[in-house]
Amino acid sequence: MSIEGRPFGTGMEDAGSRSLAALAEPYRIKVAEQIRLLSRPEREEVLAAAHYSGIHIDAADVFIDLMTDSGTGAMSSEQWAALMRGDESYFGSRSYQRFETVSREITGYPHIVPTHQGRAAEKIITELLVRPGDVVLSNTHFDTTRGHILHRQGVPVDCIGDWLWDFGDEREFKGNFDLKKLELALARHHSRVPFILITVLNNMACSSPVSMQNIREVKSLADRYGVKVMFDACRLAENAYFIQQGEPEFSGVSIQDIVLEMFSYGDGCWMSAKKDAIVNIGGFCAFRDESLAMRAKELLVLYEGYPTYGGLAGRDLEAMAVGLREGLDQEYLAHRIRQAAYLGRLITEADVSVSRPVGGSGVFVDVRSIYPHLSAEQLPTVAFAADMFLEGGVRVGGALFPMKTVDIGSGNIVDRSFEFSRLAIPRRTYTQGHLEYVADIVARVKSKASENMGYRVTYMPETMGHFFVRFAPVAG
Ligand SMILES: *Cc1c(COP(=O)(O)O)cnc(C)c1O
C-alpha cells in the first residue's frame, strides 16, 4: 500500500515490488540515445584523468548519469513540437505571451520575468533585496542561492530542523522549517531580514518536501514580523505531490490547486525551469508587486535581455510553457516519485542507509554506512562516487556543503555542514532496468568498500570549490 510509509493513490499500489507493471513508465521512448559502458581498465584510466571527480569525466564515458536532475530530463513530443512555434521577434513575441499566460496561471503571480536559468533570477532578486549584513532565513538555501546572498554580503541561514542531519529520522515532511529556529532568528534579526525563503523542494536537503501546514505557519510568523515571503520554486510540482499524498486535507486536490495555495502565502518566487518544467534551459521570477517587477526588469535588460525573452530564444519560452504544465501532471509525478522511492528501497535492501522517507528527484546516501572505516578527512563521499564509476560507469553527485543554522539552545547562528552522496534521477530519462542496475552497482560497491582507503584533496579554489576540486586516492 505504501513505499517508505507514503501512501500512493493512483492504482499502482504494488509499485515497490519488482514486477514490471509496478514502474511502467507513463511514456514511451521516441528517440534513443546510445549509452556505452566502458571496460574496467578504461574506466580506471578515465577516472584518474578526471582527478577522481565525476565533474571532470566526459559525459560520453558515463553509462548512467545520476549527477544531477537539472536540465537533463527528456522533453516530450509536445515540447519539441512547441519549439517549432517559437516566435523569435525581439519585442512582443507570441512565445513570450504564451509563456507568461501559463506561468501566471501556475504561480498565481501577475508579473513574470523570464531568465535563462534559476541563478540568473537569484542574481536579480538578491541585488534588489539583499543589502550587506542582511540575514536571509530559509528552510534550506540551494548552493547558488547561498552563493548569491554571500556575494551581496548577506548571511544565508538554514532554519531546517536538526532532523535533516539524521538519515534515519523518518518524519514525512523533512524539508520543513523548524519553527522554533525561525522564531528565534526573527526575534533577533527581523529588522535585517529582507525575506524568508521557502525552498520547495531542495535537492541539497534530501529533496524532502515542505508541508502546507508548515508553509502557513511560516507565513503567519512572517506577517507577525512584517517580513516578505519568497519561494524558490524549482521543484514546485514534486512538493505539491507530497502535500497531496501526505496531508489528508489535500487528498484528491489537484496539483495545480495545491501549487496555487502554496504560492498564495508568498510575495513572489523564482524558478529554475531546468527542474520541474522539464526543459534543458530556462527560468523565471514572478512577483505580486508591480514596482518590484519593474525594477527586476531593469536589471534583466542589463544582465539577460529584454523582458520578453530574458536570455532565452522564443522557442525556449514555448518549451517552458508546455513543460510547466506537463510537470504538474498527476501520472507523471506519481511515476517520478515512485522511481525515487523504488531506487531508495533497493539501495536500503543492499544494507546502505539512505535518507528516509525518500524524497522527490533522487536518493540521498549516508556514505558512512558504506565506509565506516573512513574518517571524514578520508572523504567517503568522494570514495563512493569513484567506486560507483569504477564498478559500473555510474556517475553520482554529492559533497560536503557548508551551511549556517540556528542553535536552539543559544539562539545563535552557527556553522554546520551536511555531507551526502546523491543519486539524482533525471526526468523521463531512465527506466526501471536502469535503476535496478544502479542498485546492483551500489550493492557491489558496498561489498568491496573495505578495500577503499579514502581520498584526499589536491586542489580546491575558494568560490564554488566543489565544482573545481581535484582528488587523489590515499595510498593503501
Ligand atoms: C537548480 C536550482 C537552483 C539554480 O538554478 P539553475 O537553473 O541551476 O541556475 C536554485 N534553487 C534550487 C532549489 C535548484 O535546484
Short mmCIF file of C-alpha atoms and ligand atoms in Angstrom, two decimals:
data_model
loop_
_atom_site.label_atom_id
_atom_site.label_comp_id
_atom_site.label_asym_id
_atom_site.label_seq_id
_atom_site.Cartn_x
_atom_site.Cartn_y
_atom_site.Cartn_z
CA MET A 1 0.00 0.00 0.00
CA SER A 2 2.88 2.31 0.52
CA ILE A 3 6.58 2.66 -0.07
CA GLU A 4 8.67 4.37 2.57
CA GLY A 5 5.50 4.83 4.58
CA ARG A 6 3.92 7.04 1.95
CA PRO A 7 0.53 6.19 0.51
CA PHE A 8 0.15 6.13 -3.26
CA GLY A 9 -3.29 6.70 -4.58
CA THR A 10 -3.09 6.05 -8.28
CA GLY A 11 -3.98 2.38 -8.51
CA MET A 12 -0.43 1.08 -8.88
CA GLU A 13 -0.06 0.24 -5.22
CA ASP A 14 2.39 -2.60 -5.73
CA ALA A 15 4.97 -0.22 -7.15
CA GLY A 16 7.56 -1.27 -4.62
CA SER A 17 7.73 -4.80 -5.99
CA ARG A 18 9.99 -5.83 -8.84
CA SER A 19 7.04 -6.70 -11.04
CA LEU A 20 7.28 -4.98 -14.40
CA ALA A 21 3.88 -3.34 -14.20
CA ALA A 22 4.87 -1.63 -11.00
CA LEU A 23 7.03 1.04 -12.53
CA ALA A 24 5.62 1.07 -16.06
CA GLU A 25 6.83 4.39 -17.40
CA PRO A 26 3.90 6.67 -18.36
CA TYR A 27 5.66 7.46 -21.67
CA ARG A 28 7.33 5.55 -24.45
CA ILE A 29 10.72 6.22 -25.94
CA LYS A 30 10.66 8.01 -29.27
CA VAL A 31 14.30 8.96 -29.69
CA ALA A 32 17.02 6.65 -28.41
CA GLU A 33 20.37 7.99 -27.34
CA GLN A 34 23.13 5.39 -27.28
CA ILE A 35 24.96 4.94 -23.99
CA ARG A 36 28.05 2.81 -23.59
CA LEU A 37 29.72 1.07 -20.67
CA LEU A 38 33.50 1.37 -20.91
CA SER A 39 35.64 -1.59 -19.87
CA ARG A 40 37.04 -1.64 -16.36
CA PRO A 41 40.59 -0.63 -17.46
CA GLU A 42 39.11 2.23 -19.50
CA ARG A 43 37.05 3.40 -16.53
CA GLU A 44 40.14 3.37 -14.34
CA GLU A 45 42.02 5.49 -16.84
CA VAL A 46 39.12 7.95 -17.26
CA LEU A 47 38.68 8.38 -13.51
CA ALA A 48 42.36 9.07 -12.90
CA ALA A 49 42.45 11.58 -15.76
CA ALA A 50 39.42 13.29 -14.18
CA HIS A 51 41.27 13.73 -10.86
CA TYR A 52 38.76 11.32 -9.27
CA SER A 53 35.92 13.85 -9.59
CA GLY A 54 32.84 12.94 -11.58
CA ILE A 55 32.52 16.56 -12.61
CA HIS A 56 35.62 16.23 -14.81
CA ILE A 57 34.52 13.00 -16.53
CA ASP A 58 33.34 13.35 -20.14
CA ALA A 59 29.63 12.54 -20.44
CA ALA A 60 30.41 10.12 -23.27
CA ASP A 61 32.38 7.98 -20.81
CA VAL A 62 29.45 7.70 -18.37
CA PHE A 63 26.97 4.81 -18.63
CA ILE A 64 24.25 6.09 -16.28
CA ASP A 65 24.42 9.70 -15.20
CA LEU A 66 22.82 10.49 -11.84
CA MET A 67 24.94 13.55 -11.11
CA THR A 68 22.03 15.96 -11.44
CA ASP A 69 18.39 16.25 -12.45
CA SER A 70 18.97 19.79 -13.72
CA GLY A 71 18.28 20.31 -17.41
CA THR A 72 18.90 16.62 -18.03
CA GLY A 73 15.30 15.48 -18.49
CA ALA A 74 13.73 14.32 -21.74
CA MET A 75 11.43 16.81 -23.42
CA SER A 76 8.11 15.48 -24.67
CA SER A 77 6.95 15.32 -28.27
CA GLU A 78 4.64 18.25 -27.40
CA GLN A 79 7.61 20.29 -26.22
CA TRP A 80 9.61 19.51 -29.36
CA ALA A 81 6.60 20.48 -31.44
CA ALA A 82 6.27 23.72 -29.47
CA LEU A 83 9.86 24.62 -30.33
CA MET A 84 8.77 24.99 -33.93
CA ARG A 85 6.22 27.60 -32.88
CA GLY A 86 8.96 29.77 -31.41
CA ASP A 87 8.41 33.41 -32.32
CA GLU A 88 11.86 34.97 -32.36
CA SER A 89 10.68 38.59 -32.53
CA TYR A 90 12.79 40.78 -30.29
CA PHE A 91 9.79 42.69 -28.94
CA GLY A 92 6.38 41.38 -28.02
CA SER A 93 6.90 37.80 -29.20
CA ARG A 94 3.89 35.48 -29.16
CA SER A 95 6.03 32.88 -27.43
CA TYR A 96 6.53 35.23 -24.51
CA GLN A 97 2.80 35.79 -24.26
CA ARG A 98 2.12 32.06 -24.14
CA PHE A 99 4.81 31.55 -21.53
CA GLU A 100 3.55 34.48 -19.46
CA THR A 101 -0.03 33.18 -19.51
CA VAL A 102 0.99 29.72 -18.30
CA SER A 103 3.37 30.90 -15.60
CA ARG A 104 0.80 33.38 -14.29
CA GLU A 105 -1.82 30.65 -14.12
CA ILE A 106 0.50 28.24 -12.37
CA THR A 107 2.06 30.62 -9.83
CA GLY A 108 -0.86 32.99 -9.34
CA TYR A 109 1.59 35.91 -9.55
CA PRO A 110 0.74 38.59 -12.13
CA HIS A 111 4.25 39.80 -13.03
CA ILE A 112 6.54 37.34 -14.81
CA VAL A 113 10.19 37.96 -15.67
CA PRO A 114 11.94 35.24 -17.72
CA THR A 115 15.62 34.44 -17.15
CA HIS A 116 17.97 31.96 -18.79
CA GLN A 117 18.06 29.79 -15.66
CA GLY A 118 17.40 29.87 -11.93
CA ARG A 119 20.57 31.54 -10.75
CA ALA A 120 20.06 34.47 -13.12
CA ALA A 121 16.78 35.11 -11.31
CA GLU A 122 18.60 34.78 -7.98
CA LYS A 123 21.17 37.35 -9.06
CA ILE A 124 18.46 39.89 -9.84
CA ILE A 125 16.37 39.23 -6.74
CA THR A 126 19.32 39.32 -4.34
CA GLU A 127 20.60 42.51 -5.97
CA LEU A 128 17.18 44.11 -5.43
CA LEU A 129 16.50 42.86 -1.93
CA VAL A 130 19.69 41.88 -0.07
CA ARG A 131 21.96 44.51 1.46
CA PRO A 132 25.25 43.90 3.28
CA GLY A 133 24.61 42.41 6.71
CA ASP A 134 21.10 41.20 5.84
CA VAL A 135 20.03 37.80 7.11
CA VAL A 136 18.02 35.59 4.75
CA LEU A 137 16.09 32.87 6.55
CA SER A 138 15.23 29.74 4.60
CA ASN A 139 14.39 26.15 5.32
CA THR A 140 17.49 25.47 3.22
CA HIS A 141 19.23 27.52 0.54
CA PHE A 142 20.34 25.88 -2.67
CA ASP A 143 24.08 26.36 -3.19
CA THR A 144 23.76 29.05 -5.88
CA THR A 145 21.21 30.89 -3.71
CA ARG A 146 23.62 30.78 -0.80
CA GLY A 147 26.38 31.97 -3.13
CA HIS A 148 24.35 34.96 -4.34
CA ILE A 149 23.44 36.02 -0.80
CA LEU A 150 27.07 35.76 0.30
CA HIS A 151 28.06 37.71 -2.80
CA ARG A 152 25.75 40.50 -1.57
CA GLN A 153 27.48 40.23 1.85
CA GLY A 154 24.33 38.81 3.34
CA VAL A 155 24.05 35.86 5.70
CA PRO A 156 22.07 32.82 4.48
CA VAL A 157 20.68 30.88 7.43
CA ASP A 158 19.05 27.45 7.10
CA CYS A 159 16.24 27.11 9.61
CA ILE A 160 15.51 23.50 8.77
CA GLY A 161 15.21 21.21 11.79
CA ASP A 162 18.19 19.22 13.00
CA TRP A 163 16.36 16.16 11.66
CA LEU A 164 17.93 16.93 8.25
CA TRP A 165 21.22 15.55 9.53
CA ASP A 166 19.64 12.30 10.71
CA PHE A 167 19.24 9.97 7.71
CA GLY A 168 17.09 7.69 9.84
CA ASP A 169 14.60 10.32 11.01
CA GLU A 170 11.52 9.23 9.11
CA ARG A 171 9.26 12.24 9.50
CA GLU A 172 7.06 12.81 6.48
CA PHE A 173 7.98 16.45 5.74
CA LYS A 174 11.68 16.55 6.44
CA GLY A 175 12.11 19.76 4.43
CA ASN A 176 10.03 21.75 6.95
CA PHE A 177 11.25 24.79 8.80
CA ASP A 178 11.91 24.23 12.46
CA LEU A 179 9.53 26.99 13.55
CA LYS A 180 11.39 27.44 16.79
CA LYS A 181 14.60 28.22 14.88
CA LEU A 182 12.74 30.59 12.60
CA GLU A 183 11.14 32.38 15.50
CA LEU A 184 14.43 32.73 17.36
CA ALA A 185 16.11 34.12 14.25
CA LEU A 186 13.23 36.52 13.52
CA ALA A 187 13.13 37.77 17.09
CA ARG A 188 16.81 38.58 16.94
CA HIS A 189 17.34 39.71 13.34
CA HIS A 190 13.94 40.70 11.89
CA SER A 191 14.98 44.25 11.05
CA ARG A 192 17.71 42.82 8.83
CA VAL A 193 15.62 40.06 7.21
CA PRO A 194 14.70 41.11 3.64
CA PHE A 195 12.62 37.98 3.07
CA ILE A 196 12.01 34.46 4.26
CA LEU A 197 12.79 31.96 1.53
CA ILE A 198 10.77 28.74 1.28
CA THR A 199 12.56 26.25 -0.97
CA VAL A 200 10.09 23.74 -2.42
CA LEU A 201 11.91 21.45 -2.54
CA ASN A 202 15.67 21.37 -2.26
CA ASN A 203 17.85 18.80 -3.96
CA MET A 204 20.55 19.67 -1.43
CA ALA A 205 18.31 18.82 1.53
CA CYS A 206 17.47 15.24 0.57
CA SER A 207 14.73 16.52 -1.77
CA SER A 208 12.47 16.42 1.27
CA PRO A 209 9.12 18.19 1.00
CA VAL A 210 7.67 21.08 2.98
CA SER A 211 4.10 20.69 4.24
CA MET A 212 1.34 23.21 3.58
CA GLN A 213 0.85 23.36 7.33
CA ASN A 214 4.47 24.45 7.75
CA ILE A 215 4.17 27.00 4.92
CA ARG A 216 1.11 28.51 6.60
CA GLU A 217 2.90 28.73 9.92
CA VAL A 218 5.93 30.35 8.29
CA LYS A 219 3.62 32.87 6.63
CA SER A 220 1.97 33.76 9.92
CA LEU A 221 5.36 34.29 11.59
CA ALA A 222 6.45 36.40 8.61
CA ASP A 223 3.32 38.53 8.95
CA ARG A 224 3.90 38.98 12.64
CA TYR A 225 7.30 40.48 11.89
CA GLY A 226 6.28 42.24 8.67
CA VAL A 227 8.73 40.24 6.54
CA LYS A 228 8.23 39.19 2.89
CA VAL A 229 8.00 35.53 1.86
CA MET A 230 9.61 34.32 -1.36
CA PHE A 231 9.63 30.83 -2.85
CA ASP A 232 12.43 29.00 -4.62
CA ALA A 233 10.03 27.09 -6.84
CA CYS A 234 12.37 24.70 -8.69
CA ARG A 235 10.54 21.56 -7.63
CA LEU A 236 7.12 23.05 -7.01
CA ALA A 237 5.32 20.07 -8.53
CA GLU A 238 7.17 17.41 -6.55
CA ASN A 239 6.48 19.32 -3.37
CA ALA A 240 2.80 19.68 -4.22
CA TYR A 241 2.59 15.95 -4.92
CA PHE A 242 3.93 15.14 -1.44
CA ILE A 243 1.40 17.54 0.08
CA GLN A 244 -1.38 15.82 -1.85
CA GLN A 245 -0.27 12.38 -0.73
CA GLY A 246 0.74 13.24 2.82
CA GLU A 247 -1.64 15.87 4.19
CA PRO A 248 -5.17 14.47 4.46
CA GLU A 249 -6.69 17.90 3.79
CA PHE A 250 -5.23 17.77 0.27
CA SER A 251 -6.06 14.24 -0.71
CA GLY A 252 -7.89 14.49 -4.02
CA VAL A 253 -6.96 18.16 -4.55
CA SER A 254 -5.27 18.80 -7.91
CA ILE A 255 -1.53 19.53 -8.06
CA GLN A 256 -2.31 22.86 -9.73
CA ASP A 257 -4.59 23.93 -6.88
CA ILE A 258 -2.01 22.92 -4.29
CA VAL A 259 0.69 24.92 -6.10
CA LEU A 260 -1.61 27.95 -6.17
CA GLU A 261 -2.27 27.70 -2.46
CA MET A 262 1.45 27.35 -1.66
CA PHE A 263 2.29 30.50 -3.58
CA SER A 264 -0.69 32.38 -2.18
CA TYR A 265 1.38 32.65 1.01
CA GLY A 266 4.25 34.39 -0.78
CA ASP A 267 5.15 37.70 -2.40
CA GLY A 268 6.90 36.10 -5.32
CA CYS A 269 9.08 33.24 -6.48
CA TRP A 270 11.85 32.25 -8.80
CA MET A 271 12.29 29.02 -10.62
CA SER A 272 14.92 27.05 -12.42
CA ALA A 273 12.76 25.60 -15.19
CA LYS A 274 15.50 23.01 -15.70
CA LYS A 275 13.86 21.12 -12.86
CA ASP A 276 10.09 20.71 -12.70
CA ALA A 277 9.39 22.47 -16.01
CA ILE A 278 11.39 19.70 -17.73
CA VAL A 279 13.39 21.89 -20.13
CA ASN A 280 17.09 21.87 -20.85
CA ILE A 281 17.40 25.61 -20.18
CA GLY A 282 15.15 28.29 -18.73
CA GLY A 283 13.91 30.02 -15.62
CA PHE A 284 11.90 32.97 -14.39
CA CYS A 285 10.94 35.11 -11.45
CA ALA A 286 7.39 36.10 -10.58
CA PHE A 287 6.14 38.89 -8.36
CA ARG A 288 2.94 40.07 -6.77
CA ASP A 289 4.21 43.63 -6.54
CA GLU A 290 4.43 45.56 -9.79
CA SER A 291 7.09 48.02 -8.68
CA LEU A 292 9.45 45.21 -7.68
CA ALA A 293 8.82 43.52 -11.02
CA MET A 294 9.62 46.77 -12.82
CA ARG A 295 12.96 47.05 -11.03
CA ALA A 296 13.69 43.40 -11.83
CA LYS A 297 13.02 44.10 -15.50
CA GLU A 298 15.50 46.98 -15.48
CA LEU A 299 18.24 44.71 -14.19
CA LEU A 300 17.11 42.00 -16.57
CA VAL A 301 17.89 44.20 -19.55
CA LEU A 302 21.43 44.64 -18.23
CA TYR A 303 22.10 41.01 -17.41
CA GLU A 304 19.86 38.80 -19.51
CA GLY A 305 17.93 40.61 -22.20
CA TYR A 306 14.68 42.40 -22.86
CA PRO A 307 11.77 41.27 -20.60
CA THR A 308 10.00 39.41 -23.39
CA TYR A 309 12.87 36.97 -23.88
CA GLY A 310 15.12 37.18 -20.80
CA GLY A 311 18.22 35.50 -22.21
CA LEU A 312 16.22 32.78 -23.97
CA ALA A 313 15.11 32.11 -27.51
CA GLY A 314 11.38 32.35 -28.23
CA ARG A 315 11.37 28.58 -28.76
CA ASP A 316 12.77 28.04 -25.25
CA LEU A 317 9.84 30.03 -23.83
CA GLU A 318 7.46 27.76 -25.76
CA ALA A 319 9.11 24.63 -24.38
CA MET A 320 8.86 26.05 -20.86
CA ALA A 321 5.18 26.90 -21.28
CA VAL A 322 4.43 23.29 -22.26
CA GLY A 323 6.83 21.78 -19.71
CA LEU A 324 5.41 23.77 -16.81
CA ARG A 325 2.05 22.11 -17.39
CA GLU A 326 3.45 18.64 -18.06
CA GLY A 327 5.42 18.87 -14.84
CA LEU A 328 2.14 19.16 -12.90
CA ASP A 329 0.65 16.02 -14.46
CA GLN A 330 -0.57 13.58 -11.82
CA GLU A 331 0.56 10.36 -13.55
CA TYR A 332 3.94 11.76 -14.47
CA LEU A 333 4.54 12.88 -10.87
CA ALA A 334 3.32 9.62 -9.35
CA HIS A 335 5.79 7.73 -11.53
CA ARG A 336 8.65 10.10 -10.84
CA ILE A 337 8.26 9.99 -7.07
CA ARG A 338 7.83 6.24 -7.22
CA GLN A 339 11.08 5.89 -9.17
CA ALA A 340 12.97 7.61 -6.37
CA ALA A 341 11.21 5.52 -3.72
CA TYR A 342 11.95 2.33 -5.64
CA LEU A 343 15.65 3.09 -6.04
CA GLY A 344 15.79 4.08 -2.38
CA ARG A 345 14.22 0.79 -1.37
CA LEU A 346 16.60 -1.30 -3.46
CA ILE A 347 19.60 0.54 -2.02
CA THR A 348 18.27 0.10 1.51
CA GLU A 349 17.97 -3.62 0.80
CA ALA A 350 21.69 -3.59 -0.03
CA ASP A 351 22.20 -2.57 3.61
CA VAL A 352 23.10 1.01 2.73
CA SER A 353 21.45 3.81 4.65
CA VAL A 354 19.58 6.48 2.69
CA SER A 355 17.60 9.50 3.83
CA ARG A 356 14.10 8.27 4.61
CA PRO A 357 11.44 8.73 3.63
CA VAL A 358 12.97 9.04 0.17
CA GLY A 359 12.02 12.46 -1.23
CA GLY A 360 11.50 13.68 -4.78
CA SER A 361 14.07 13.66 -7.55
CA GLY A 362 16.71 11.45 -6.03
CA VAL A 363 18.14 9.22 -3.33
CA PHE A 364 20.50 10.56 -0.69
CA VAL A 365 23.04 8.08 0.61
CA ASP A 366 24.67 8.18 4.02
CA VAL A 367 28.19 7.25 2.92
CA ARG A 368 29.23 6.43 6.48
CA SER A 369 27.04 3.35 6.24
CA ILE A 370 29.21 2.13 3.33
CA TYR A 371 32.64 3.19 4.57
CA PRO A 372 32.52 3.04 8.37
CA HIS A 373 36.32 2.66 8.35
CA LEU A 374 36.90 6.04 6.65
CA SER A 375 37.06 9.25 8.67
CA ALA A 376 35.56 12.49 7.34
CA GLU A 377 39.07 13.55 6.26
CA GLN A 378 39.31 10.45 4.08
CA LEU A 379 36.39 11.77 2.04
CA PRO A 380 33.92 8.88 1.95
CA THR A 381 31.65 10.82 -0.47
CA VAL A 382 34.48 11.02 -2.98
CA ALA A 383 35.24 7.34 -2.39
CA PHE A 384 31.64 6.38 -3.16
CA ALA A 385 31.47 8.43 -6.36
CA ALA A 386 34.77 6.93 -7.53
CA ASP A 387 33.64 3.39 -6.71
CA MET A 388 30.28 3.83 -8.47
CA PHE A 389 32.10 4.86 -11.63
CA LEU A 390 34.75 2.16 -11.37
CA GLU A 391 32.27 -0.64 -10.69
CA GLY A 392 29.54 0.33 -13.13
CA GLY A 393 30.16 3.54 -15.06
CA VAL A 394 27.55 5.28 -12.87
CA ARG A 395 28.12 8.96 -12.14
CA VAL A 396 26.71 10.23 -8.83
CA GLY A 397 26.92 13.59 -7.09
CA GLY A 398 27.46 14.70 -3.55
CA ALA A 399 29.81 16.68 -1.39
CA LEU A 400 30.18 18.29 1.96
CA PHE A 401 28.23 21.54 1.92
CA PRO A 402 28.79 24.37 4.40
CA MET A 403 25.62 25.75 5.99
CA LYS A 404 24.58 28.10 8.75
CA THR A 405 21.75 27.21 11.06
CA VAL A 406 20.29 28.35 14.37
CA ASP A 407 21.34 26.73 17.62
CA ILE A 408 18.11 26.14 19.51
CA GLY A 409 19.78 26.44 22.94
CA SER A 410 21.51 29.78 22.47
CA GLY A 411 19.59 31.20 19.50
CA ASN A 412 22.94 31.92 17.86
CA ILE A 413 23.70 31.45 14.18
CA VAL A 414 26.18 28.58 13.98
CA ASP A 415 28.15 26.86 11.21
CA ARG A 416 27.24 23.37 10.28
CA SER A 417 27.87 21.22 7.23
CA PHE A 418 25.94 18.48 5.53
CA GLU A 419 27.58 15.59 3.72
CA PHE A 420 25.81 13.17 1.42
CA SER A 421 26.04 11.32 -1.85
CA ARG A 422 23.18 11.98 -4.20
CA LEU A 423 21.74 9.78 -6.89
CA ALA A 424 19.67 12.39 -8.74
CA ILE A 425 17.14 10.99 -11.19
CA PRO A 426 16.75 12.93 -14.46
CA ARG A 427 13.12 13.32 -15.57
CA ARG A 428 11.65 10.80 -18.05
CA THR A 429 15.14 9.59 -18.89
CA TYR A 430 15.93 6.28 -17.20
CA THR A 431 13.83 3.14 -16.85
CA GLN A 432 13.25 0.63 -14.09
CA GLY A 433 16.03 -1.50 -15.64
CA HIS A 434 18.50 1.34 -15.24
CA LEU A 435 17.50 1.85 -11.62
CA GLU A 436 17.92 -1.85 -10.83
CA TYR A 437 21.34 -1.79 -12.47
CA VAL A 438 22.32 1.19 -10.32
CA ALA A 439 21.14 -0.56 -7.17
CA ASP A 440 23.17 -3.65 -8.11
CA ILE A 441 26.26 -1.46 -8.51
CA VAL A 442 25.63 0.12 -5.10
CA ALA A 443 25.46 -3.39 -3.60
CA ARG A 444 28.73 -4.37 -5.30
CA VAL A 445 30.41 -1.17 -4.10
CA LYS A 446 29.19 -1.88 -0.59
CA SER A 447 30.56 -5.44 -0.65
CA LYS A 448 34.06 -4.22 -1.61
CA ALA A 449 34.03 -0.98 0.37
CA SER A 450 36.62 -2.02 2.95
CA GLU A 451 39.27 -2.07 0.18
CA ASN A 452 38.83 1.68 -0.36
CA MET A 453 41.42 3.62 1.65
CA GLY A 454 39.86 7.02 1.02
CA TYR A 455 40.81 10.16 -0.89
CA ARG A 456 42.48 13.49 -0.29
CA VAL A 457 42.06 16.93 -1.87
CA THR A 458 44.85 18.06 -4.19
CA TYR A 459 43.25 21.32 -5.40
CA MET A 460 40.32 23.40 -4.09
CA PRO A 461 39.53 27.00 -5.07
CA GLU A 462 37.59 29.19 -2.64
CA THR A 463 34.48 30.02 -4.67
CA MET A 464 32.16 27.18 -5.70
CA GLY A 465 35.02 24.87 -4.79
CA HIS A 466 33.03 21.67 -5.18
CA PHE A 467 32.78 22.32 -8.92
CA PHE A 468 36.52 22.58 -9.46
CA VAL A 469 38.02 20.36 -6.78
CA ARG A 470 40.56 17.61 -7.59
CA PHE A 471 41.32 14.49 -5.59
CA ALA A 472 43.80 11.64 -5.32
CA PRO A 473 43.44 8.25 -3.63
CA VAL A 474 45.11 7.78 -0.29
CA ALA A 475 47.85 5.17 -0.83
CA GLY A 476 46.80 1.82 0.65
C1 LIG B 1 18.95 24.26 -9.66
C2 LIG B 1 18.46 25.07 -8.54
C3 LIG B 1 18.69 26.45 -8.49
C4 LIG B 1 19.53 27.19 -9.50
O1 LIG B 1 19.00 27.08 -10.78
P1 LIG B 1 19.90 26.96 -12.09
O2 LIG B 1 18.91 26.80 -13.18
O3 LIG B 1 20.80 25.77 -11.93
O4 LIG B 1 20.69 28.21 -12.22
C5 LIG B 1 18.16 27.15 -7.42
N1 LIG B 1 17.47 26.52 -6.44
C6 LIG B 1 17.24 25.20 -6.45
C7 LIG B 1 16.44 24.56 -5.36
C8 LIG B 1 17.73 24.42 -7.51
O5 LIG B 1 17.51 23.10 -7.51
#
